[in-house]
Coordinates of C-alpha atoms in Angstrom, one line a residue:
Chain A
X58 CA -28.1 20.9 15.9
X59 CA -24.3 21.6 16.3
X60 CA -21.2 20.9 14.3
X61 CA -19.3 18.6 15.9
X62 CA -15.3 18.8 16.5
X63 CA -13.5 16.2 14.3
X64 CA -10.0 14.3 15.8
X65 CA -7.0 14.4 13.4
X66 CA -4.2 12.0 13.4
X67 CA -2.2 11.1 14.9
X68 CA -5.0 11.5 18.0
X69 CA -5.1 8.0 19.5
X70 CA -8.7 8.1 20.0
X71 CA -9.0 7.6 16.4
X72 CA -7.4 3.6 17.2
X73 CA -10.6 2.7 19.5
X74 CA -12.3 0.3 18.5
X75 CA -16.6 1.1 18.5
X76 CA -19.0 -0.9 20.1
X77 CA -22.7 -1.8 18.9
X78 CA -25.1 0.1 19.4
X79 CA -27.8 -1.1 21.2
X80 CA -30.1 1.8 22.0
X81 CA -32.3 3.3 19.2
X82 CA -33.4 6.8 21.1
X83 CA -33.6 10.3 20.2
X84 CA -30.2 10.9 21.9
X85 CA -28.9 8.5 18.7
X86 CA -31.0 10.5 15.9
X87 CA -29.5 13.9 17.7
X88 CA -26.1 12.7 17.2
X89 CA -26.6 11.2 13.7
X90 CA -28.3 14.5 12.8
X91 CA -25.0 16.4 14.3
X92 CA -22.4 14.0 12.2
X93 CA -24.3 14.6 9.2
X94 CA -24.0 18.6 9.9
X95 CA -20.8 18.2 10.6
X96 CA -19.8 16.3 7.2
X97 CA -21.7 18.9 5.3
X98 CA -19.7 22.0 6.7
X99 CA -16.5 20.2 6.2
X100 CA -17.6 18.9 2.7
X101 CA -16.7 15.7 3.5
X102 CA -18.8 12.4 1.7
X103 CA -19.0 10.7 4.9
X104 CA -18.3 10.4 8.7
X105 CA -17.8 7.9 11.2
X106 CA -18.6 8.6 14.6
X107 CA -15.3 7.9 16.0
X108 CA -14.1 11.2 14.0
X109 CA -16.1 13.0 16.6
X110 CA -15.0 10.8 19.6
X111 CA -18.3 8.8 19.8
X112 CA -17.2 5.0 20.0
X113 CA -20.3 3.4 18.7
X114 CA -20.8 1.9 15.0
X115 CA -22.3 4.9 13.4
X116 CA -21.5 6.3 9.8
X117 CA -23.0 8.9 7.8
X118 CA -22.6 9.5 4.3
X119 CA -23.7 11.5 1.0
X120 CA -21.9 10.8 -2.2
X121 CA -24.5 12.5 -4.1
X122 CA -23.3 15.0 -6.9
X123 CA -26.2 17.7 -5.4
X124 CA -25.4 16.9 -1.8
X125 CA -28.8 16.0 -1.1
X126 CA -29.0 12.4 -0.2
X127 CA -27.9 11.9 3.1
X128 CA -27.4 8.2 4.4
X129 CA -26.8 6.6 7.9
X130 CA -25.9 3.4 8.7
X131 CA -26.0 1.7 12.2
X132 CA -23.9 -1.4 13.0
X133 CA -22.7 -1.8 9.4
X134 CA -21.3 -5.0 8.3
X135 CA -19.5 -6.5 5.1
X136 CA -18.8 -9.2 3.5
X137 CA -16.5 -9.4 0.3
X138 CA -18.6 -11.2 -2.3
X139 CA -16.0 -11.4 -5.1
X140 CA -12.1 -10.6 -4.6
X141 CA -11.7 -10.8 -8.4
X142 CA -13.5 -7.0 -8.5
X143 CA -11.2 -4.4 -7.3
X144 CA -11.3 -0.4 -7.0
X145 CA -8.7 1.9 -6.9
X146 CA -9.5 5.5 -5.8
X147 CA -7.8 8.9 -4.5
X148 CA -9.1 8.6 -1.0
X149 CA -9.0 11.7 1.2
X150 CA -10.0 12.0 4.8
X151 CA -11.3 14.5 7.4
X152 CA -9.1 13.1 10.0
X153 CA -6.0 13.7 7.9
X154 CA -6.1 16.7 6.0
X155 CA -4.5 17.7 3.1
X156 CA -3.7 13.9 2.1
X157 CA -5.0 12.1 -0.7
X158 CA -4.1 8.8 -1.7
X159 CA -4.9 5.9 -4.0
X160 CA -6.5 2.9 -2.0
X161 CA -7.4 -0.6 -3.9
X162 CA -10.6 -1.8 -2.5
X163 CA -12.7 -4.5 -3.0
X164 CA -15.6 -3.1 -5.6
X165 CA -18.5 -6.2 -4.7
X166 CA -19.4 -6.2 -0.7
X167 CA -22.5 -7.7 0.9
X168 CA -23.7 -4.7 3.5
X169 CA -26.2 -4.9 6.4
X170 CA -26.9 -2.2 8.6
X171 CA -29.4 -0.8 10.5
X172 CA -31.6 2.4 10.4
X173 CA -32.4 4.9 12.9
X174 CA -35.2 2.9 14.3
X175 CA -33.1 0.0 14.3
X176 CA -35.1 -1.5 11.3
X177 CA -32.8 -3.9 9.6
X178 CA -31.6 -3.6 5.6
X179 CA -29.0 -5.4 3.2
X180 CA -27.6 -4.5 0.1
X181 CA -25.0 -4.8 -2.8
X182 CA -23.3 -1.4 -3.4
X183 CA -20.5 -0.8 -5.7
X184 CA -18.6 2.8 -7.1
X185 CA -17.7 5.2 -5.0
X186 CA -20.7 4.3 -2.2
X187 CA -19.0 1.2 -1.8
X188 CA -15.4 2.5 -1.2
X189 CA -16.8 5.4 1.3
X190 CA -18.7 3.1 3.5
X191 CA -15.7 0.9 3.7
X192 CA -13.4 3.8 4.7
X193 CA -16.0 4.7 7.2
X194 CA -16.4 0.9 8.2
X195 CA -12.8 1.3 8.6
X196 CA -12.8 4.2 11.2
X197 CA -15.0 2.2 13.3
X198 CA -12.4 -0.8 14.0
X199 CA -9.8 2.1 14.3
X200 CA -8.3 2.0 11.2
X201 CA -6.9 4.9 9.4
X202 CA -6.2 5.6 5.5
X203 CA -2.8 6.1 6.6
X204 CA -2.5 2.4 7.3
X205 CA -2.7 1.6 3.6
X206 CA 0.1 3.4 2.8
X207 CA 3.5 2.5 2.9
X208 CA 5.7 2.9 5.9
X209 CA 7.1 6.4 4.5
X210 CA 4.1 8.1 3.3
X211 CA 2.8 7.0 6.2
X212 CA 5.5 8.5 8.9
X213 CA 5.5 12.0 6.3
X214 CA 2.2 12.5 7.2
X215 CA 2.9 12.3 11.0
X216 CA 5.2 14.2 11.1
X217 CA 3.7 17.0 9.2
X218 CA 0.6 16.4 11.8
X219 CA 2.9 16.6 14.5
X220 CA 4.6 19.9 13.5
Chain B
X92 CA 26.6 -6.3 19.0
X93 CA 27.5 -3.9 16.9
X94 CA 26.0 -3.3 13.3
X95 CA 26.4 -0.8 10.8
X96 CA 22.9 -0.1 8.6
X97 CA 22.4 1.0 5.1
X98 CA 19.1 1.5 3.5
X99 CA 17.0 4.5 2.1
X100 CA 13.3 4.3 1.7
X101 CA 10.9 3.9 4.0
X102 CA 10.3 0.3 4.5
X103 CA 14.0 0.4 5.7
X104 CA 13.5 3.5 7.8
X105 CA 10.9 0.9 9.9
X106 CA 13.6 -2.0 9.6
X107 CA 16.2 0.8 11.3
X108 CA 13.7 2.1 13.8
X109 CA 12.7 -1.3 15.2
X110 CA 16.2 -2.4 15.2
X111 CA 17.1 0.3 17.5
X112 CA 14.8 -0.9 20.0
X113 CA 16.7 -4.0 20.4
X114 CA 19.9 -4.7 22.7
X115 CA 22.6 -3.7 20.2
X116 CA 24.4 -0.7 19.1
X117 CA 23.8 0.9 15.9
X118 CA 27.6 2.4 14.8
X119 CA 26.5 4.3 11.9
X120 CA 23.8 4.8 9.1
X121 CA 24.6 5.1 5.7
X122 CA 21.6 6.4 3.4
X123 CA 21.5 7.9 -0.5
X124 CA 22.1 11.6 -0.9
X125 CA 19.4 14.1 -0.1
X126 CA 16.9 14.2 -2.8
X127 CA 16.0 17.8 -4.1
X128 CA 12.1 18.3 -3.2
X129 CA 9.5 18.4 -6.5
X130 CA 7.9 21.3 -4.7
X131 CA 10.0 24.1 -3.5
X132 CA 14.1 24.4 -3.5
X133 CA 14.1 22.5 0.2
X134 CA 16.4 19.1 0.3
X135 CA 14.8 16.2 1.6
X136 CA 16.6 13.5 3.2
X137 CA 15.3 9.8 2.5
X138 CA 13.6 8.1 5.0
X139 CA 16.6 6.3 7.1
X140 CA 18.7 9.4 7.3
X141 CA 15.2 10.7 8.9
X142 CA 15.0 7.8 11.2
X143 CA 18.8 7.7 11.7
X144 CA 18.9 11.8 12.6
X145 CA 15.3 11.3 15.2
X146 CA 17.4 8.6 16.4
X147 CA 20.9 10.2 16.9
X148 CA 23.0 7.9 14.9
X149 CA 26.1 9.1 13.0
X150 CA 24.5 9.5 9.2
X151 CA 27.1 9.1 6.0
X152 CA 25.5 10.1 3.0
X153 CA 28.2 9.5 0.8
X154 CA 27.6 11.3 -3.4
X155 CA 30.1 8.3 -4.5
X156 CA 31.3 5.6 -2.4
X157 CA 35.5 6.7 -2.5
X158 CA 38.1 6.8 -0.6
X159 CA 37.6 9.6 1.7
X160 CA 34.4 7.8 2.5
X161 CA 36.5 4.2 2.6
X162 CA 39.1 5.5 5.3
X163 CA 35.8 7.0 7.3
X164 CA 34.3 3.6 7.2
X165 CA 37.4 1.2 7.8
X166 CA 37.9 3.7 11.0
X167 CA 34.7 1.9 12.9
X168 CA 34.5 -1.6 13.9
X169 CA 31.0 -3.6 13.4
X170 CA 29.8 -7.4 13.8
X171 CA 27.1 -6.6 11.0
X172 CA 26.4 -4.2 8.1
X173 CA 22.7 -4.9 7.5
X174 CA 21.4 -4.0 4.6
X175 CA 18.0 -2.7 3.4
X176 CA 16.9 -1.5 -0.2
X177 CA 20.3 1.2 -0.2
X178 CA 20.2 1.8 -3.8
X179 CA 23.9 1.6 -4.7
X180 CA 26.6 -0.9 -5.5
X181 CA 28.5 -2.1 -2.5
X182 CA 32.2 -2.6 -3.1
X183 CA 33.9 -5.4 -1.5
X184 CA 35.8 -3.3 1.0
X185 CA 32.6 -2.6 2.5
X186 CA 31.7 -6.2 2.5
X187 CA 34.4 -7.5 4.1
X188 CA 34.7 -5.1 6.8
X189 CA 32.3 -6.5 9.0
X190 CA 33.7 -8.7 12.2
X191 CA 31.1 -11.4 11.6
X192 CA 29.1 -10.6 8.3
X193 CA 27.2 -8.6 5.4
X194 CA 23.9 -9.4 6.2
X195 CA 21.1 -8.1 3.3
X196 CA 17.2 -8.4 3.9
X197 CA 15.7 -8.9 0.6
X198 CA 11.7 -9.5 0.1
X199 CA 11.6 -12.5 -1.8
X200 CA 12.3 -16.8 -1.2
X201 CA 15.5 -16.4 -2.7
X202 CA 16.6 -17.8 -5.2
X203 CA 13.4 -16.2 -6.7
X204 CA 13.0 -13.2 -7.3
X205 CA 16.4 -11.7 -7.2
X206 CA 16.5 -8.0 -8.3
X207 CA 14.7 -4.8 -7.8
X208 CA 10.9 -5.8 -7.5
X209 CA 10.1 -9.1 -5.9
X210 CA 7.1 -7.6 -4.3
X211 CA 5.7 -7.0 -7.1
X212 CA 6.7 -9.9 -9.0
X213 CA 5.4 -12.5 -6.6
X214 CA 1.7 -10.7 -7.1
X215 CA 2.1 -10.4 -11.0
X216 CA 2.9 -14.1 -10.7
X217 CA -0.1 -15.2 -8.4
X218 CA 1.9 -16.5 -6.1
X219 CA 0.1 -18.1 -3.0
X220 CA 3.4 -17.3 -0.7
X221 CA 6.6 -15.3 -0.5
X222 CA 8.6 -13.9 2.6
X223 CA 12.1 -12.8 3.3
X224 CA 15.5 -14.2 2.9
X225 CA 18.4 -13.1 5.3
X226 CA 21.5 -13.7 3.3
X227 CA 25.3 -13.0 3.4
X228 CA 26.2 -10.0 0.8
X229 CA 28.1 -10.7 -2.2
X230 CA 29.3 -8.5 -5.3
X231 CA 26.8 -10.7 -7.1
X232 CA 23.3 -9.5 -7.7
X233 CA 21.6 -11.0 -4.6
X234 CA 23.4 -14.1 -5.1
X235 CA 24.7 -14.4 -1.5
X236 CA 24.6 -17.9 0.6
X237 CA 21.3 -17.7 2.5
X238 CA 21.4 -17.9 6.3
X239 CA 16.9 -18.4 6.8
X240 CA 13.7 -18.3 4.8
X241 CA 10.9 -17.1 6.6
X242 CA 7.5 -17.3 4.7
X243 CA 4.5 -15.4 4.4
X244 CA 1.3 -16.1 3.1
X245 CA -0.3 -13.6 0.4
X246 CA -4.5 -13.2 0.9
X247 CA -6.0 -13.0 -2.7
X248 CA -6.7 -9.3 -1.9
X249 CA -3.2 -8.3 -1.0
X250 CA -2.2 -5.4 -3.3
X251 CA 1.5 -4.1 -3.2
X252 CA 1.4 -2.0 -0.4
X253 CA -0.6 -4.4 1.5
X254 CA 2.0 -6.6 1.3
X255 CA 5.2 -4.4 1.8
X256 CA 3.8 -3.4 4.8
X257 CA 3.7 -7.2 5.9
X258 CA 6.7 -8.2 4.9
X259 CA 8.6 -4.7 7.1
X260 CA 6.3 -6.4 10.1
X261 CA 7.8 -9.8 9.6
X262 CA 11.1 -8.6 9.6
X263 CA 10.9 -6.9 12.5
X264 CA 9.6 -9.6 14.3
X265 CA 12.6 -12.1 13.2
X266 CA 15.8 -9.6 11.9
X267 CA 17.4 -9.1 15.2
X268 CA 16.9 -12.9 16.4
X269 CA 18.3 -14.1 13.5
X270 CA 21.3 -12.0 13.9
X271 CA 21.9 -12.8 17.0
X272 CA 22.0 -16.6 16.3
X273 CA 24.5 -15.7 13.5
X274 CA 26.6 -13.9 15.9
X275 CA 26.3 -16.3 18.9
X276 CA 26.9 -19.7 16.7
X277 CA 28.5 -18.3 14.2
X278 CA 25.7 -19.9 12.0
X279 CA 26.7 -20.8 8.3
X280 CA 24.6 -19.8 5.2
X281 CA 23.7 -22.3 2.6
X282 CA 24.4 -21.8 -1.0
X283 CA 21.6 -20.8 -3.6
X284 CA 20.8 -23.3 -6.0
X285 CA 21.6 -20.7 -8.6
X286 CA 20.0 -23.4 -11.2
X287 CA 16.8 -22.3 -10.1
X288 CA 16.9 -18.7 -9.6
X289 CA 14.8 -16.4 -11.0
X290 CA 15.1 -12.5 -12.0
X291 CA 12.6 -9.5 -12.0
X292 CA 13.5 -5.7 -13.1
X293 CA 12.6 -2.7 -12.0
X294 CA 9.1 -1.4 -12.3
X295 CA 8.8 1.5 -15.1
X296 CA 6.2 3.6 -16.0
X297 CA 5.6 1.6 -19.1
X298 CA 5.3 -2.0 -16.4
X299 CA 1.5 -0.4 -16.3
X300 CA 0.8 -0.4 -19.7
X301 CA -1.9 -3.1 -20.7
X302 CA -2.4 -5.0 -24.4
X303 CA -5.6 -6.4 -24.0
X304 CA -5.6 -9.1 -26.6
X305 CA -2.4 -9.9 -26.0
X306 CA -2.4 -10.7 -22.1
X307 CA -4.5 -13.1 -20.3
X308 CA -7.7 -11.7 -17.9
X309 CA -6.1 -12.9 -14.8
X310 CA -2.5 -11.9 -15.4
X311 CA -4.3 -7.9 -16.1
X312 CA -5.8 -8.2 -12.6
X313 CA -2.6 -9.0 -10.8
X314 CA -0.8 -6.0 -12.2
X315 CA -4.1 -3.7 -11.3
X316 CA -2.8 -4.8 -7.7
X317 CA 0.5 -5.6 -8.3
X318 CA 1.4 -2.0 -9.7
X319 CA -1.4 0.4 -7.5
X320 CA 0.1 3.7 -6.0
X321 CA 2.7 3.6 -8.9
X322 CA 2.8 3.5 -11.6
X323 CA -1.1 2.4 -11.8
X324 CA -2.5 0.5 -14.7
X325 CA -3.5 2.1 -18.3
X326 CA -4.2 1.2 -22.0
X327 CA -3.6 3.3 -25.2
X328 CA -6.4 4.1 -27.4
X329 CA -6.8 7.1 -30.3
X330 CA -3.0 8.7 -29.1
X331 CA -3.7 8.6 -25.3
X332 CA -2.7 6.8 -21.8
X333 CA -6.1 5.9 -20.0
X334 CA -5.9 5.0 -16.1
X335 CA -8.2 2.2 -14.9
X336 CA -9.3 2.4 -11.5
X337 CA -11.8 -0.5 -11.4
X338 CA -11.9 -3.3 -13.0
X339 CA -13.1 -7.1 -12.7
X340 CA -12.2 -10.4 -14.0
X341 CA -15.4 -11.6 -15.7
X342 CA -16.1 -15.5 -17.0
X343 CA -17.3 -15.1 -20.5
X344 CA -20.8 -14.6 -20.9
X345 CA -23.7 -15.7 -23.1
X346 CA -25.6 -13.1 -25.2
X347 CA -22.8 -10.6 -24.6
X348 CA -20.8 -10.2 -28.1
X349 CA -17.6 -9.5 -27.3
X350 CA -16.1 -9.9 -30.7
X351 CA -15.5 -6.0 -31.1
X352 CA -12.7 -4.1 -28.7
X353 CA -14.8 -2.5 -26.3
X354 CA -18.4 -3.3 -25.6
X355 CA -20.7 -1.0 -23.1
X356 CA -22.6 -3.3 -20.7
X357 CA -24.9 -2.4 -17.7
X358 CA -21.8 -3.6 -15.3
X359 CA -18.7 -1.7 -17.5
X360 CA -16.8 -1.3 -20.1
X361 CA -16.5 -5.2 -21.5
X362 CA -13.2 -5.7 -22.9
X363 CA -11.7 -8.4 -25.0
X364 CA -8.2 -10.0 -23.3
X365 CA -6.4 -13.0 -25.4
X366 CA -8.4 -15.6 -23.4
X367 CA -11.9 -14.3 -22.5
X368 CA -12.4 -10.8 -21.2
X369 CA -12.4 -8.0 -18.2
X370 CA -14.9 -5.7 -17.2
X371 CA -13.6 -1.4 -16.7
X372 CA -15.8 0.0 -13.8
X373 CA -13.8 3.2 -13.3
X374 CA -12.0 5.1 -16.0
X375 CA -9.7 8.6 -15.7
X376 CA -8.6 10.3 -18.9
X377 CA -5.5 12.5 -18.4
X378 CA -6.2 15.5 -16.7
X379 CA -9.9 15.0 -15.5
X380 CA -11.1 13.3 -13.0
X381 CA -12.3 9.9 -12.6
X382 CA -15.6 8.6 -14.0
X383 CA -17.8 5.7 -13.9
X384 CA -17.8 3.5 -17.5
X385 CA -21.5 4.6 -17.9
X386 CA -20.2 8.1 -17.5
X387 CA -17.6 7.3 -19.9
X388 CA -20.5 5.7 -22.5
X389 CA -22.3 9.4 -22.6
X390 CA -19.5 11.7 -23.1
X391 CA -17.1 9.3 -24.6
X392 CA -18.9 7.6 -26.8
X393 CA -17.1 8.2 -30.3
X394 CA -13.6 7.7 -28.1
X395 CA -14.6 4.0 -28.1
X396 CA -16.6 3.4 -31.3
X397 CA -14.7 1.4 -33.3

């Protein structure tokens, strides 16, 4: 295992966009096992793979209170199941430290995604697992937090990035 | 083409920056004071005198708009002031100066919407569509003749932010055509129908402040995304300002009474509204941090009994 080093923002590697994966080998379960090791040792709930410049559709995530429930997802997917249920949390990222900021999200999402074998699963999830997996859903299509803000939160945190 | 800008926050920073780009020459910037920072004694300048110093434009931050300022002003010749969200009154000196015209950008179908938040009054409304109106400054309160509309379309999930951001992009995609065809035809603005216009205020702390039974389910979800970032959305029970940071709109169901205030279900806190009743997923009380509504059932329980 190794800890993995994590791209900040402004780095534009963060705006690629991942592709499927396609392969279900050990090389996969090595780098999930890394992410996940990674997350832990920056106390971060979850982790996309394109935080540690691997452009394939892989998050990790625990949201547990004990820190003891680790999930990965492959090729996640979404669909909003009801707009009329909304979430609004203080969303903080390892790829743009030292910012938190409120982000409205849907609250009722239809996920699929695959496991490690490449065995495939759906479910409803709502709370906080629902809002982390989006923000990591989000880092896959090379999206950033950031891009929820407005125009001048957005260009404060670049340029305290850039200093 | 010459053009004089004024504007302070950061949705006119991007307006500035973008306008810059274009084949013109921007004369000046005029932007509001430096603020004092909340966190340590430094100043910090507003977004366009940001933009405007990265940029190397002249800046006037002018305390008062007087006379020294005047006789700085009436020195430079312009085709446009464009104005963006400045935050002061204009004096007609100022708007008559221009060669051609005082152009302002405001975020609204005018004659809706005139006034300080027509972003966020279009989403309190449920509107299905907004955009922005290029019009020629008056004295009046955005009562100017109106040179083009240029729609938008607002998605059901569109919060305020969401759509600030949209409206900056469409902007910037049609602010330095439009002038251009105002300068090279010397295009003429239409009158308002003033008959129909419409007003909105500026958004307070107290905008966020719900009354269940006395506001409608729908109208409490609009203002969850109408007001997010700030102020947020809260209700007042037993002395003290509670945050919501989830919520649903829920049809009324059987076998649920919701005759009392505030009823625990497996999905939330059920709440009564004056015509049939939302559901609280995600609570904060001042100070702590936030918690689910089953969370809130355990340790909060005799906060909600009735």
């Amino acid at each position: 295992m190794a800890k993995l080093n994590i791209l900040t923002f402004p780095d534009p590697r963060l705006r690629k966009v991942a592709a499927r994966v396609t392969v279900f080998d050990k090389s996969l379960e090595n780098l999930t096992s890394n992410m996940l090791e990674t997350m832990y040792a920056e106390n971060g709930i979850g982790l996309a793979a394109t935080q540690v410049d691997y452009h394939e559709r892989i998050i990790v995530i625990d949201v547990s209170e004990d820190r003891n429930e680790p999930l990965i997802f492959i090729n996640p997917e979404f669909k909003i199941l009801n707009d009329k249920s909304l979430l609004s949390f203080s969303e903080g990222c390892l790829s743009v430290p030292g910012v938190t900021e409120e982000i409205t999200r849907p609250d009722n999402i239809f996920l699929t995604w695959q496991d490690i074998t490449g065995q495939r699963h759906e479910e409803e999830p709502t709370g906080l697992l629902t809002v982390c997996i989006q923000h990591e859903i989000d880092h896959l299509e090379g999206k950033l937090m950031v891009d929820y803000l407005s125009p001048l939160k957005r260009d404060r945190i670049r340029k305290k990035a850039t200093k | 083409m010459r053009i004089l800008f004024a504007g302070s926050p950061g949705s006119a920073a991007q307006i500035l920056k973008n306008l810059a780009t274009h084949e013109c020459e921007i004369v000046g910037v005029i932007s509001q004071p430096d603020k004092r920072s909340k966190r340590g004694g430094k100043n910090e300048p507003s977004a366009v005198s940001a933009e405007a110093i990265k940029l190397g434009i002249p800046l006037y931050n002018p305390k008062s708009i007087d006379e020294d300022f005047k006789e700085t002003i009436l020195q430079i010749n312009y085709d446009f002031l464009v104005v963006s969200a400045y935050g002061k009154i204009l004096p007609s000196w100022l708007l008559e100066h221009p060669l051609v015209a005082p152009i302002n950008i405001h975020f609204s179908l005018l004659p809706k919407y005139r006034g300080a938040s027509p972003i966020q009054s279009c989403l309190l409304n449920g509107d299905k569509k907004t955009g922005i109106s290029i019009m020629k400054m008056t004295r009046g309160l955005d009562e100017g003749p109106v040179y083009s509309l240029h729609d938008h379309e607002i998605s059901s999930l569109s919060n305020k932010i969401d759509l600030e951001n949209e409206l900056v992009a469409l902007t910037n995609k049609i602010l330095f055509k439009s002038l251009l065809a105002i300068f090279n035809s010397s295009q003429k603005p239409l009158e308002q129908d003033n008959d129909s216009a419409t007003y909105c205020n500026k958004i307070t702390k107290a905008s966020g402040m719900v009354s269940f039974l006395e506001e409608e389910a729908e109208h409490i979800f609009r203002k969850f995304k109408a007001l997010n970032g700030w102020p947020g959305l809260f209700f007042h029970r037993n002395g003290i300002d509670i945050k919501i940071h989830g919520m649903a709109v829920q049809a009324p169901q059987n076998g649920i009474n919701i005759s009392d205030n505030f009823t625990f279900s497996k999905d939330g806190i059920i709440i009564k509204t004056k015509d049939s009743s939302i559901v609280i997923t995600h609570l904060q009380f001042p100070g702590k941090k936030i918690i689910t509504a089953s969370d809130a059932a355990n340790s909060y329980a005799d906060f909600f009994a009735n």
